[in-house]
Amino acid sequence: MQLSPGDDAMTTKTTPAKGPNEAMLLEIATKHFHSIETLETQNSDRLDFHDVAVWAIRAALEAAYAAGFAAAAKR
């Protein structure tokens, strides 16, 4: 995302790409980051920012990689 002068990255709303992988991303996020209920921007610091342990980030990235690998193997 490119910001223009005067834009505030904390208040600029982005719309995530909708696609077939959205459900898988949400499943991975909710499994590994228990405080996350949605991947949509909610315009609330309390809801949009989360304290996450590095081992949870690693586990989520490994799950996403495995899901992508499995999807590619099906092609």
Short mmCIF file of C-alpha atoms in Angstrom, two decimals:
data_model
loop_
_atom_site.label_atom_id
_atom_site.label_comp_id
_atom_site.label_asym_id
_atom_site.label_seq_id
_atom_site.Cartn_x
_atom_site.Cartn_y
_atom_site.Cartn_z
CA MET A 1 0.00 0.00 0.00
CA GLN A 2 1.42 3.36 -1.02
CA LEU A 3 0.70 6.29 1.30
CA SER A 4 0.41 9.85 0.08
CA PRO A 5 1.74 12.78 2.10
CA GLY A 6 -0.61 13.39 5.00
CA ASP A 7 -1.96 9.82 5.04
CA ASP A 8 -1.85 8.01 8.34
CA ALA A 9 -1.04 4.30 8.09
CA MET A 10 -2.94 3.70 11.32
CA THR A 11 -6.23 5.00 9.93
CA THR A 12 -5.99 4.05 6.26
CA LYS A 13 -8.45 1.23 5.65
CA THR A 14 -7.39 -1.57 3.36
CA THR A 15 -9.70 -4.15 1.89
CA PRO A 16 -8.27 -7.66 1.87
CA ALA A 17 -8.44 -9.55 -1.39
CA LYS A 18 -11.38 -11.92 -1.50
CA GLY A 19 -10.61 -15.31 -2.91
CA PRO A 20 -10.82 -19.03 -2.44
CA ASN A 21 -7.99 -18.98 0.10
CA GLU A 22 -9.71 -16.53 2.44
CA ALA A 23 -11.43 -19.29 4.43
CA MET A 24 -8.14 -21.15 4.81
CA LEU A 25 -6.35 -17.99 5.99
CA LEU A 26 -9.05 -17.31 8.55
CA GLU A 27 -8.92 -20.92 9.75
CA ILE A 28 -5.15 -20.70 10.22
CA ALA A 29 -5.38 -17.31 11.95
CA THR A 30 -8.08 -18.37 14.39
CA LYS A 31 -6.30 -21.64 15.18
CA HIS A 32 -2.93 -20.04 15.92
CA PHE A 33 -3.99 -16.61 17.18
CA HIS A 34 -6.86 -17.22 19.59
CA SER A 35 -7.75 -13.53 19.98
CA ILE A 36 -8.42 -13.12 16.23
CA GLU A 37 -12.02 -13.60 15.12
CA THR A 38 -11.81 -12.00 11.68
CA LEU A 39 -9.20 -10.82 9.19
CA GLU A 40 -11.32 -7.83 8.21
CA THR A 41 -10.27 -4.34 9.30
CA GLN A 42 -12.48 -3.27 12.21
CA ASN A 43 -11.08 0.27 12.67
CA SER A 44 -10.35 -0.37 16.34
CA ASP A 45 -6.88 -0.70 17.83
CA ARG A 46 -8.22 -3.22 20.34
CA LEU A 47 -9.62 -5.40 17.55
CA ASP A 48 -7.07 -4.80 14.77
CA PHE A 49 -3.81 -5.16 16.72
CA HIS A 50 -2.84 -8.27 18.69
CA ASP A 51 0.06 -9.32 20.89
CA VAL A 52 1.29 -12.56 19.38
CA ALA A 53 4.09 -14.87 20.46
CA VAL A 54 6.78 -15.55 17.86
CA TRP A 55 6.19 -19.30 18.14
CA ALA A 56 2.54 -18.75 17.22
CA ILE A 57 3.59 -16.71 14.19
CA ARG A 58 5.99 -19.48 13.19
CA ALA A 59 3.30 -22.16 13.57
CA ALA A 60 0.85 -20.11 11.50
CA LEU A 61 3.42 -19.52 8.76
CA GLU A 62 4.24 -23.24 8.70
CA ALA A 63 0.53 -24.07 8.42
CA ALA A 64 0.10 -21.58 5.58
CA TYR A 65 3.13 -22.97 3.77
CA ALA A 66 1.83 -26.54 4.16
CA ALA A 67 -1.60 -25.51 2.87
CA GLY A 68 -0.03 -23.84 -0.16
CA PHE A 69 2.19 -26.84 -0.81
CA ALA A 70 -0.82 -29.20 -0.61
CA ALA A 71 -2.84 -26.98 -2.94
CA ALA A 72 -0.01 -26.88 -5.48
CA ALA A 73 0.39 -30.66 -5.33
CA LYS A 74 -3.29 -31.08 -6.29
CA ARG A 75 -2.75 -29.22 -9.58
#
